[in-house]
Amino acid sequence: MAMQSSKSLSQRNALAIGTVLLLLLTALMACFATLRTARAESLYTITEYDVPTAVSGSETITQGPDGAMWFAVCDDNKVVRITNSGVITEYDMPAGSCPDAITAGPDGNIWLVEYDANKIAKMSTAGVVLAEYDIPTSGANVYAITAGPDGALWFTEHEANKIGRITTSGAFSEYNVPSSGALPYGITKGPDGALWFGEYDYSKIGRITTSGDITEYPLPSGSYAIFLVTGPDGNIWYSDYYYGVAKVNPYTHEVTKYDIPDVDSDTFGQITVGADGNLWFPDYYGNKIWSITTAGVLNSYDIPTKKFSPWGMAAGSDGYIWFPSYNSGKVDKMRVAEAIPTTAEIVPTLSLTPDHVAGISADTRLNLSIKLKNFGPGGAGFVSFEVPIEPTILLDYANFGNSGMWVTKVTPTSVRVELRQLDNGSSVSGSLVLKPNPDNLPTAGTELSFRIQVTYADEVRGEQATSNKVSVIFGESNLDVNEDTIQTLTPATAKAGDKVAVNAELFIPNEKVVLWYTGPDEKSADLGYVWADENGKISASFDTTGLASGSYSFVAHGLKSEVRACTIVTVS
């Protein structure tokens, strides 16, 4: 139907509902990595197609018997067919017809309303108008049409205040709506073998049997039942002109309303059931698409094209929701993918210059460089870490530039640094400049360690932590060490319950070496630490008691040399 005065559009405000859920993920560690966590994204895709010539006045849309989508464009006097892959064909209608409401018929044809011509037309899926039937009542202004449970087509005569029926051979029947001036609008086949229709001006919903008996039921005051559909829960759902949607139990007639918390939206368009079992409906002025679960959970999705003005909406055979633009000559399809949690992996890297200080004075400065990189596919939020400060060391100043990191708290024993978020693949760097405490200088030979533990949140788990450590020795010359190298040891096999000996001679003499393993389920376990001997050798054992069969990555990491020794132990 063309936009009439009785369908003047009001404006309210659309608020997109979205929440970000942050959860904690189990650590993933292997020879090259330490711990992993993540944040999931809300995923939906909208694909847009340009209609060649039919650009204005597109309202309702339907899935045809051929699996393609069909919609009418009143202002351009055309019917448009689009395949799931986006191939568009336009069919001209007789002059002055203004094709509008459209549906798939039980006879394998497309049935549509010629609004201005006061006719109902039958079109083949090849785009041929097979027949046009004059509606008995002049000026009926048919707003909606649907296939009934009796093999006929049923439609609403908005201005004539009637419900019409037409057989596939063109025989008409008309039934007066009891309430005068009710302005019947949308109509749908109910789960009870009857048809249900909305009364635009009377805050009522009507039920008509296939024999023409009509019963009206009240809706909450101020309701405007526009388009209707039977939901997967067996209720009758309708789009409410101003407020959102509502459902009516067809047996108890109980009404439950779900208002959109917006002041600039209008939800008078078609409502449909998606492949996901949710109800979908357009927001004409808010330029959004809304979905609602049968339990009443609302979600909204923005349409990229401004002033798209969605009105019609129907589920396609491809699982997408299809909707044409009323104003822009486009037709879109959208699908919401299941939100799959993705993992983040923030790894801190520390360096200290100089790492050995021959002399000790209050003028000595230590530059503790800190780099955080997210190696995971998901983003992380609420990132923070603390740098413990020894009594012999003071914070001189922080240098984080435009990294987004900032110092949020300084105490005599620690410095706290925070970062709002770190996207996947991103890294940030900065430094803390430290100095000896002039009132409590470190003594020669003292080794001071700076360990940071980075905590962050994501959508898989609420909080995760990774740590790293760097040391400085006062009163000692630099050592020649290998930095950040990985040594692969000979793989080993064992039966569950065996202890596997791990020996490596790779480390700095007398340095501390931390141990862990990662199992076939990609979960990690801390095995404590050992000390390298005076030759840089460690001897450790990997106890396989209680472990399931599979491959385990055993890692030994020198905290000072940054050397990692890794071996794969296969447990049978």
Coordinates of C-alpha atoms in Angstrom, one line a residue:
M1 CA 0.0 0.0 0.0
A2 CA 1.2 3.5 -0.7
M3 CA 1.9 5.7 2.4
Q4 CA -1.5 7.0 3.3
S5 CA -2.6 9.6 5.9
S6 CA -3.9 6.8 8.1
K7 CA -0.3 5.4 8.1
S8 CA 1.5 8.6 8.9
L9 CA 4.8 7.8 10.4
S10 CA 5.8 9.0 13.9
Q11 CA 9.3 9.2 15.3
R12 CA 10.9 7.8 18.4
N13 CA 14.5 7.1 19.3
A14 CA 16.2 3.7 18.8
L15 CA 18.6 2.5 21.4
A16 CA 20.9 -0.4 20.3
I17 CA 20.9 -3.1 23.1
G18 CA 24.2 -4.8 23.4
T19 CA 26.2 -6.1 26.3
V20 CA 29.8 -7.1 26.5
L21 CA 30.3 -10.2 28.7
L22 CA 33.8 -10.7 30.1
L23 CA 34.8 -14.2 31.3
L24 CA 38.1 -16.1 32.1
L25 CA 39.8 -18.7 29.8
T26 CA 42.1 -21.6 30.7
A27 CA 45.7 -21.0 29.9
L28 CA 47.2 -22.4 26.8
M29 CA 51.0 -22.9 26.9
A30 CA 53.5 -24.6 24.6
C31 CA 57.2 -24.2 23.8
F32 CA 56.7 -20.8 22.3
A33 CA 53.8 -19.4 24.4
T34 CA 52.7 -19.1 27.9
L35 CA 49.1 -18.2 28.7
R36 CA 46.0 -17.5 26.5
T37 CA 42.7 -15.7 27.1
A38 CA 40.1 -13.9 24.9
R39 CA 37.2 -11.6 24.0
A40 CA 34.4 -12.7 21.7
E41 CA 32.8 -10.3 19.2
S42 CA 29.1 -9.9 18.2
L43 CA 28.9 -11.1 14.7
Y44 CA 26.3 -10.2 12.1
T45 CA 26.6 -9.7 8.4
I46 CA 24.4 -7.5 6.1
T47 CA 24.7 -7.9 2.3
E48 CA 23.2 -5.2 0.2
Y49 CA 22.0 -5.4 -3.4
D50 CA 21.0 -2.5 -5.7
V51 CA 17.7 -2.8 -7.5
P52 CA 18.2 -1.6 -11.1
T53 CA 15.2 0.6 -11.5
A54 CA 12.5 0.0 -8.8
V55 CA 13.7 2.4 -6.1
S56 CA 10.7 3.7 -4.1
G57 CA 7.7 2.4 -2.2
S58 CA 8.8 -1.1 -1.4
E59 CA 6.9 -2.5 1.6
T60 CA 6.2 -6.2 2.1
I61 CA 8.4 -9.1 1.0
T62 CA 7.8 -12.8 0.8
Q63 CA 9.7 -16.1 0.1
G64 CA 8.3 -17.4 -3.1
P65 CA 7.5 -21.0 -4.0
D66 CA 10.7 -21.1 -6.0
G67 CA 12.9 -20.3 -3.0
A68 CA 13.6 -16.7 -4.2
M69 CA 12.5 -13.6 -2.5
W70 CA 9.7 -11.5 -4.0
F71 CA 8.6 -7.9 -3.2
A72 CA 6.5 -5.2 -4.8
V73 CA 7.5 -1.6 -5.4
C74 CA 4.4 0.5 -5.5
D75 CA 5.8 3.8 -6.7
D76 CA 7.6 2.2 -9.7
N77 CA 4.9 -0.2 -10.5
K78 CA 7.1 -3.3 -10.5
V79 CA 7.5 -6.7 -8.8
V80 CA 11.0 -7.7 -8.0
R81 CA 12.5 -11.2 -7.7
I82 CA 15.9 -11.7 -6.1
T83 CA 17.7 -15.1 -5.8
N84 CA 19.7 -16.0 -2.7
S85 CA 22.8 -15.2 -4.6
G86 CA 21.6 -11.7 -5.5
V87 CA 20.4 -12.0 -9.1
I88 CA 17.6 -9.5 -9.6
T89 CA 14.8 -9.6 -12.1
E90 CA 12.1 -6.9 -12.4
Y91 CA 8.6 -7.4 -13.8
D92 CA 6.4 -4.5 -14.9
M93 CA 2.8 -4.4 -13.6
P94 CA -0.1 -2.9 -15.4
A95 CA -0.1 0.9 -15.4
G96 CA -1.7 2.4 -12.3
S97 CA -1.8 -0.8 -10.3
C98 CA 0.7 0.2 -7.4
P99 CA 1.7 -3.4 -6.4
D100 CA 1.9 -3.7 -2.7
A101 CA 1.2 -6.6 -0.3
I102 CA 2.5 -9.9 -1.5
T103 CA 2.6 -13.5 -0.5
A104 CA 3.3 -17.0 -1.8
G105 CA 0.1 -18.8 -2.8
P106 CA -0.9 -22.4 -2.1
D107 CA -1.0 -23.0 -5.8
G108 CA 2.7 -22.3 -6.4
N109 CA 2.1 -18.8 -7.7
I110 CA 2.8 -15.3 -6.3
W111 CA -0.3 -13.4 -5.1
L112 CA -0.2 -9.6 -4.7
V113 CA -2.4 -6.6 -4.1
E114 CA -2.8 -3.9 -6.8
Y115 CA -3.5 -1.2 -4.2
D116 CA -4.5 1.7 -6.5
A117 CA -6.4 -0.5 -8.9
N118 CA -8.3 -2.3 -6.1
K119 CA -7.4 -5.7 -7.5
I120 CA -5.7 -8.9 -6.5
A121 CA -3.3 -10.3 -9.0
K122 CA -1.9 -13.8 -9.6
M123 CA 1.7 -14.0 -11.0
S124 CA 3.7 -17.1 -12.0
T125 CA 7.2 -17.5 -10.7
A126 CA 8.3 -16.7 -14.3
G127 CA 6.9 -13.2 -13.7
V128 CA 3.9 -13.5 -15.9
V129 CA 0.6 -11.9 -14.6
L130 CA -1.8 -14.8 -14.9
A131 CA -4.9 -13.1 -13.8
E132 CA -6.2 -9.9 -12.1
Y133 CA -9.3 -10.0 -9.9
D134 CA -11.4 -6.9 -9.0
I135 CA -12.2 -6.7 -5.3
P136 CA -16.0 -6.5 -4.9
T137 CA -15.8 -3.6 -2.5
S138 CA -14.5 -0.4 -4.2
G139 CA -11.8 1.5 -2.3
A140 CA -11.0 -1.5 -0.1
N141 CA -7.4 -0.4 0.4
V142 CA -6.0 -3.9 1.0
Y143 CA -3.0 -3.8 3.4
A144 CA -2.0 -7.4 3.8
I145 CA -2.6 -10.8 2.2
T146 CA -1.7 -14.3 3.3
A147 CA -2.3 -18.0 2.5
G148 CA -5.0 -19.5 4.7
P149 CA -5.3 -23.0 6.2
D150 CA -8.2 -23.7 3.7
G151 CA -6.1 -23.3 0.5
A152 CA -7.5 -19.8 -0.2
L153 CA -5.9 -16.4 0.1
W154 CA -7.1 -14.1 2.9
F155 CA -6.6 -10.3 3.0
T156 CA -7.6 -7.2 5.0
E157 CA -9.7 -4.4 3.6
H158 CA -8.4 -1.5 5.6
E159 CA -10.8 1.2 4.6
A160 CA -13.8 -1.1 3.9
N161 CA -13.4 -2.6 7.4
K162 CA -13.7 -6.1 6.0
I163 CA -11.7 -9.3 5.9
G164 CA -11.6 -10.7 2.4
R165 CA -11.1 -14.2 1.0
I166 CA -10.2 -15.3 -2.6
T167 CA -9.9 -18.8 -3.9
T168 CA -7.0 -19.6 -6.3
S169 CA -9.6 -19.5 -9.1
G170 CA -10.7 -16.0 -8.2
A171 CA -13.9 -16.4 -6.2
F172 CA -14.4 -13.7 -3.5
S173 CA -16.0 -13.7 -0.1
E174 CA -16.0 -10.7 2.3
Y175 CA -16.8 -10.5 6.0
N176 CA -17.5 -7.3 8.0
V177 CA -15.4 -6.6 11.1
P178 CA -17.8 -6.1 14.0
S179 CA -16.2 -2.9 15.3
S180 CA -17.0 0.0 13.0
G181 CA -13.9 1.7 11.7
A182 CA -11.5 -0.9 13.1
L183 CA -9.1 -0.5 10.1
P184 CA -7.9 -4.1 9.9
Y185 CA -4.2 -4.2 9.0
G186 CA -2.1 -7.4 9.0
I187 CA -3.3 -10.9 8.9
T188 CA -1.7 -14.3 9.5
K189 CA -2.7 -18.0 9.7
G190 CA -2.9 -19.0 13.4
P191 CA -2.0 -22.3 15.1
D192 CA -5.6 -23.0 15.8
G193 CA -6.8 -23.3 12.2
A194 CA -8.2 -19.8 12.1
L195 CA -6.8 -16.5 10.8
W196 CA -5.8 -13.6 13.1
F197 CA -5.8 -9.9 12.1
G198 CA -4.9 -6.6 13.8
E199 CA -7.3 -3.7 14.2
Y200 CA -5.3 -0.5 13.8
D201 CA -7.8 1.9 15.4
Y202 CA -9.4 -0.1 18.2
S203 CA -6.6 -1.7 20.2
K204 CA -8.0 -5.1 19.3
I205 CA -7.0 -8.2 17.6
G206 CA -9.5 -10.3 15.6
R207 CA -9.9 -13.9 14.9
I208 CA -11.8 -15.2 11.9
T209 CA -12.6 -18.8 11.1
T210 CA -12.5 -20.2 7.6
S211 CA -16.3 -20.0 7.6
G212 CA -16.2 -16.3 8.3
D213 CA -17.0 -16.1 12.1
I214 CA -15.2 -13.2 13.7
T215 CA -14.3 -12.7 17.3
E216 CA -12.5 -9.7 18.7
Y217 CA -10.2 -9.5 21.7
P218 CA -9.0 -6.4 23.5
L219 CA -5.3 -5.4 23.5
P220 CA -3.7 -3.0 26.1
S221 CA -4.8 0.6 25.7
G222 CA -2.9 2.4 23.0
S223 CA -1.9 -0.7 21.1
Y224 CA -1.7 -0.7 17.4
A225 CA -1.5 -4.2 16.0
I226 CA 0.0 -3.9 12.5
F227 CA 1.6 -7.0 11.0
L228 CA 1.1 -10.4 12.5
V229 CA 2.8 -13.8 12.4
T230 CA 2.5 -17.0 14.3
G231 CA 5.6 -17.6 16.4
P232 CA 7.4 -20.9 17.0
D233 CA 6.0 -20.8 20.5
G234 CA 2.4 -21.0 19.2
N235 CA 1.6 -17.4 20.1
I236 CA 0.3 -14.7 17.8
W237 CA 3.0 -12.0 17.5
Y238 CA 2.3 -8.5 16.2
S239 CA 4.4 -5.4 15.5
D240 CA 3.1 -2.5 17.5
Y241 CA 3.2 0.8 15.6
Y242 CA 5.0 2.9 18.2
Y243 CA 6.3 0.6 20.9
G244 CA 7.9 -2.7 19.7
V245 CA 6.1 -6.0 19.6
A246 CA 3.7 -8.1 21.6
K247 CA 2.4 -11.7 21.7
V248 CA -1.1 -13.0 22.2
N249 CA -1.9 -16.5 23.5
P250 CA -4.5 -17.7 21.0
Y251 CA -6.3 -19.7 23.6
T252 CA -6.2 -17.7 26.8
H253 CA -5.9 -14.3 24.9
E254 CA -3.3 -13.1 27.4
V255 CA -1.2 -10.3 26.0
T256 CA 2.5 -9.8 26.7
K257 CA 4.1 -6.6 25.4
Y258 CA 7.8 -6.0 24.8
D259 CA 8.5 -2.3 24.4
I260 CA 11.6 -0.9 22.8
P261 CA 13.2 1.5 25.2
D262 CA 13.5 4.2 22.4
V263 CA 11.9 7.5 21.9
D264 CA 12.5 7.8 18.1
S265 CA 11.5 4.5 16.5
D266 CA 8.6 3.1 14.7
T267 CA 8.1 -0.7 14.4
F268 CA 5.1 -0.9 12.1
G269 CA 6.8 -3.1 9.6
Q270 CA 6.4 -6.8 8.8
I271 CA 7.3 -9.3 11.6
T272 CA 8.7 -12.7 10.6
V273 CA 10.1 -15.8 12.2
G274 CA 13.8 -16.4 11.4
A275 CA 15.7 -19.7 10.9
D276 CA 17.1 -19.2 14.5
G277 CA 13.6 -19.4 16.0
N278 CA 13.6 -15.7 16.9
L279 CA 11.1 -13.1 15.8
W280 CA 12.5 -10.3 13.5
F281 CA 11.0 -6.9 12.7
P282 CA 12.3 -3.6 11.2
D283 CA 12.7 -0.2 12.8
Y284 CA 11.7 2.3 10.1
Y285 CA 13.0 5.5 11.6
G286 CA 15.6 4.0 13.9
N287 CA 17.2 2.4 10.7
K288 CA 17.7 -0.9 12.6
I289 CA 16.7 -4.5 12.5
W290 CA 15.4 -6.0 15.8
S291 CA 15.2 -9.6 16.9
I292 CA 13.4 -10.9 20.0
T293 CA 13.5 -14.4 21.5
T294 CA 10.2 -16.0 22.4
A295 CA 11.3 -15.3 26.0
G296 CA 11.4 -11.6 25.3
V297 CA 15.2 -10.9 24.9
L298 CA 15.7 -8.0 22.4
N299 CA 18.7 -7.3 20.2
S300 CA 19.2 -4.6 17.6
Y301 CA 21.4 -4.4 14.5
D302 CA 22.3 -1.2 12.7
I303 CA 21.8 -1.0 8.9
P304 CA 24.9 0.5 7.2
T305 CA 22.9 2.6 4.6
K306 CA 21.5 5.7 6.2
K307 CA 17.8 6.4 5.7
F308 CA 17.3 2.8 4.5
S309 CA 13.8 2.9 6.0
P310 CA 13.1 -0.9 6.3
W311 CA 9.4 -1.9 6.2
G312 CA 9.0 -5.4 4.8
M313 CA 10.8 -8.4 6.2
A314 CA 10.7 -12.1 5.6
A315 CA 12.9 -15.1 6.2
G316 CA 14.6 -16.6 3.1
S317 CA 15.3 -20.2 2.1
D318 CA 19.0 -19.5 2.7
G319 CA 18.6 -18.8 6.4
Y320 CA 18.9 -15.1 6.0
I321 CA 16.5 -12.3 7.0
W322 CA 15.6 -10.3 3.9
F323 CA 14.3 -6.7 3.9
P324 CA 13.9 -4.2 1.1
S325 CA 14.4 -0.4 1.5
Y326 CA 11.4 1.8 1.2
N327 CA 13.4 4.8 -0.1
S328 CA 16.8 3.8 -1.4
G329 CA 16.3 1.2 -4.1
K330 CA 18.1 -1.5 -2.3
V331 CA 17.3 -4.9 -0.8
D332 CA 19.4 -6.4 2.1
K333 CA 19.8 -9.7 3.7
M334 CA 21.4 -10.3 7.1
R335 CA 22.4 -13.2 9.3
V336 CA 23.6 -13.3 12.8
A337 CA 26.4 -15.8 13.4
E338 CA 26.7 -17.5 16.7
A339 CA 29.1 -15.5 18.9
I340 CA 32.2 -17.8 19.2
P341 CA 34.5 -16.8 22.0
T342 CA 38.0 -16.1 20.8
T343 CA 41.1 -16.2 22.9
A344 CA 43.5 -13.4 23.8
E345 CA 47.1 -14.0 24.8
I346 CA 48.9 -11.1 26.4
V347 CA 52.6 -11.7 26.8
P348 CA 54.7 -9.2 28.7
T349 CA 58.3 -8.6 27.7
L350 CA 60.6 -6.9 30.1
S351 CA 64.1 -5.5 29.6
L352 CA 66.3 -3.6 32.0
T353 CA 69.2 -1.3 31.0
P354 CA 71.7 -1.6 32.3
D355 CA 71.2 -5.1 33.6
H356 CA 74.5 -5.0 35.5
V357 CA 75.7 -1.9 37.4
A358 CA 79.4 -1.8 38.3
G359 CA 79.1 1.2 40.6
I360 CA 76.3 2.2 43.0
S361 CA 75.2 5.8 43.5
A362 CA 72.1 7.9 43.8
D363 CA 72.7 9.1 40.2
T364 CA 72.3 5.7 38.7
R365 CA 69.2 5.3 36.6
L366 CA 67.6 2.0 35.6
N367 CA 65.2 1.9 32.6
L368 CA 62.6 -0.8 33.0
S369 CA 61.1 -1.3 29.5
I370 CA 57.7 -3.0 29.4
K371 CA 56.0 -4.3 26.3
L372 CA 52.6 -6.0 26.2
K373 CA 51.5 -7.8 23.1
N374 CA 48.3 -9.6 22.4
F375 CA 49.0 -12.7 20.3
G376 CA 45.5 -14.1 20.5
P377 CA 42.7 -13.7 18.0
G378 CA 40.5 -12.0 20.5
G379 CA 40.7 -8.7 22.3
A380 CA 41.3 -8.1 26.0
G381 CA 40.0 -5.4 28.4
F382 CA 40.8 -4.1 31.8
V383 CA 44.5 -4.8 31.5
S384 CA 46.7 -4.0 34.5
F385 CA 49.9 -4.9 36.2
E386 CA 51.9 -4.0 39.2
V387 CA 55.7 -3.6 39.5
P388 CA 56.9 -4.4 43.0
I389 CA 59.5 -1.9 44.2
E390 CA 62.3 -2.9 46.6
P391 CA 63.1 -0.5 49.5
T392 CA 66.4 0.2 47.9
I393 CA 64.8 1.5 44.7
L394 CA 62.5 4.5 44.0
L395 CA 60.4 5.4 41.0
D396 CA 61.9 8.4 39.2
Y397 CA 59.2 8.8 36.5
A398 CA 57.1 6.9 34.0
N399 CA 57.3 7.2 30.3
F400 CA 54.3 5.7 28.5
G401 CA 53.8 8.3 25.8
N402 CA 50.7 7.7 23.7
S403 CA 50.6 4.0 24.5
G404 CA 47.3 4.2 26.5
M405 CA 49.0 2.9 29.6
W406 CA 49.0 5.2 32.7
V407 CA 50.1 5.0 36.3
T408 CA 47.1 4.7 38.6
K409 CA 48.7 4.1 41.9
V410 CA 52.2 4.5 43.5
T411 CA 53.1 3.2 46.9
P412 CA 56.5 2.7 48.6
T413 CA 56.4 -0.9 47.5
S414 CA 54.7 -0.9 44.1
V415 CA 53.6 0.9 41.0
R416 CA 50.3 0.1 39.4
V417 CA 49.8 0.6 35.6
E418 CA 46.5 0.2 33.7
L419 CA 45.4 -0.1 30.1
R420 CA 41.7 0.0 29.1
Q421 CA 42.0 -2.6 26.3
L422 CA 44.4 -4.3 24.0
D423 CA 43.1 -5.5 20.6
N424 CA 44.2 -8.7 19.0
G425 CA 47.6 -8.4 17.3
S426 CA 48.3 -5.1 19.0
S427 CA 51.1 -4.1 21.3
V428 CA 52.0 -1.2 23.6
S429 CA 55.3 -0.2 25.1
G430 CA 56.5 2.1 27.8
S431 CA 59.1 2.3 30.6
L432 CA 59.5 3.1 34.2
V433 CA 62.7 5.0 35.1
L434 CA 64.0 3.8 38.5
K435 CA 66.8 5.1 40.8
P436 CA 68.5 3.8 43.9
N437 CA 67.1 5.1 47.2
P438 CA 69.8 7.6 48.5
D439 CA 68.9 6.7 52.0
N440 CA 69.1 3.0 51.4
L441 CA 71.5 2.2 48.6
P442 CA 71.7 -1.4 47.4
T443 CA 74.8 -3.2 48.4
A444 CA 77.4 -4.7 45.9
G445 CA 76.4 -8.1 44.6
T446 CA 72.7 -7.6 45.3
E447 CA 70.4 -8.9 42.7
L448 CA 67.1 -7.0 42.4
S449 CA 64.3 -8.6 40.4
F450 CA 61.3 -6.9 38.9
R451 CA 58.4 -9.2 38.2
I452 CA 55.1 -8.0 36.7
Q453 CA 51.9 -10.0 36.6
V454 CA 49.6 -8.8 33.9
T455 CA 45.9 -9.4 34.5
Y456 CA 43.2 -8.9 31.9
A457 CA 39.6 -9.8 31.1
D458 CA 37.9 -11.3 28.1
E459 CA 34.7 -12.9 27.0
V460 CA 35.8 -16.5 27.6
R461 CA 36.8 -16.1 31.2
G462 CA 36.6 -13.2 33.7
E463 CA 40.3 -12.7 34.4
Q464 CA 43.6 -14.2 33.4
A465 CA 47.2 -13.5 34.4
T466 CA 50.6 -13.8 32.9
S467 CA 53.9 -12.8 34.4
N468 CA 57.5 -12.2 33.5
K469 CA 60.6 -11.2 35.4
V470 CA 63.8 -9.2 34.9
S471 CA 66.8 -8.7 37.2
V472 CA 69.6 -6.3 37.8
I473 CA 72.8 -7.0 39.7
F474 CA 74.7 -4.2 41.4
G475 CA 78.5 -4.2 41.6
E476 CA 79.0 -6.9 38.9
S477 CA 80.1 -6.7 35.2
N478 CA 77.9 -7.8 32.3
L479 CA 77.7 -11.5 31.5
D480 CA 77.6 -12.9 28.0
V481 CA 74.3 -14.7 27.8
N482 CA 71.9 -15.9 25.2
E483 CA 68.7 -13.9 25.2
D484 CA 65.3 -15.2 24.3
T485 CA 66.5 -18.4 22.6
I486 CA 64.8 -21.7 22.4
Q487 CA 66.5 -25.1 22.6
T488 CA 64.7 -28.2 21.5
L489 CA 65.5 -31.3 23.5
T490 CA 65.2 -34.9 22.3
P491 CA 61.6 -36.1 22.5
A492 CA 60.7 -38.8 25.0
T493 CA 58.0 -41.5 25.4
A494 CA 56.7 -42.9 28.7
K495 CA 53.9 -44.9 30.1
A496 CA 51.5 -43.2 32.5
G497 CA 53.1 -43.2 35.9
D498 CA 56.7 -43.0 34.7
K499 CA 59.0 -40.2 35.6
V500 CA 60.8 -38.8 32.6
A501 CA 64.3 -37.3 33.2
V502 CA 64.9 -34.0 31.6
N503 CA 68.5 -32.7 31.5
A504 CA 69.7 -29.5 29.8
E505 CA 73.0 -27.6 29.9
L506 CA 71.9 -24.3 28.4
F507 CA 71.5 -21.9 31.2
I508 CA 73.5 -19.3 33.2
P509 CA 75.3 -20.8 36.2
N510 CA 73.2 -20.7 39.3
E511 CA 70.2 -19.1 37.7
K512 CA 66.6 -20.0 38.6
V513 CA 64.7 -22.0 36.0
V514 CA 60.9 -22.3 36.1
L515 CA 59.2 -25.4 34.8
W516 CA 55.7 -26.1 33.3
Y517 CA 53.9 -28.3 30.8
T518 CA 51.1 -28.1 28.4
G519 CA 48.8 -31.1 27.8
P520 CA 46.9 -32.3 24.8
D521 CA 43.9 -30.4 26.0
E522 CA 46.0 -27.2 25.8
K523 CA 45.8 -26.6 29.5
S524 CA 49.0 -25.8 31.4
A525 CA 50.3 -26.8 34.8
D526 CA 53.1 -25.1 36.9
L527 CA 55.9 -27.6 37.9
G528 CA 57.7 -25.1 40.2
Y529 CA 61.4 -24.4 39.6
V530 CA 65.0 -25.7 39.9
W531 CA 68.3 -24.0 40.1
A532 CA 71.0 -24.4 37.4
D533 CA 74.3 -25.6 38.8
E534 CA 77.7 -23.9 38.4
N535 CA 77.8 -25.2 34.8
G536 CA 74.4 -24.0 33.8
K537 CA 72.9 -27.5 33.9
I538 CA 69.6 -28.6 35.2
S539 CA 68.3 -32.0 36.0
A540 CA 64.5 -32.3 36.4
S541 CA 61.9 -35.0 36.2
F542 CA 58.5 -35.0 34.6
D543 CA 56.1 -37.1 36.6
T544 CA 53.4 -38.6 34.3
T545 CA 51.3 -40.1 37.1
G546 CA 47.6 -39.5 36.5
L547 CA 48.1 -38.0 33.0
A548 CA 45.9 -39.0 30.1
S549 CA 47.5 -40.4 26.9
G550 CA 48.8 -37.8 24.5
S551 CA 51.6 -35.4 23.8
Y552 CA 52.8 -33.1 26.5
S553 CA 55.1 -30.1 26.0
F554 CA 57.6 -29.8 28.9
V555 CA 59.3 -26.4 29.1
A556 CA 62.2 -25.1 31.3
H557 CA 62.7 -21.3 31.2
G558 CA 65.8 -19.5 32.5
L559 CA 64.6 -16.3 34.2
K560 CA 67.9 -14.6 33.8
S561 CA 69.2 -15.9 30.5
E562 CA 65.7 -16.0 28.9
V563 CA 66.7 -19.4 27.4
R564 CA 63.9 -22.0 27.0
A565 CA 64.5 -25.7 26.7
C566 CA 61.5 -27.6 25.3
T567 CA 60.8 -31.3 24.8
I568 CA 57.8 -33.3 23.8
V569 CA 56.9 -36.2 26.0
T570 CA 54.4 -38.7 24.6
V571 CA 52.5 -40.6 27.3
S572 CA 50.8 -43.9 26.4

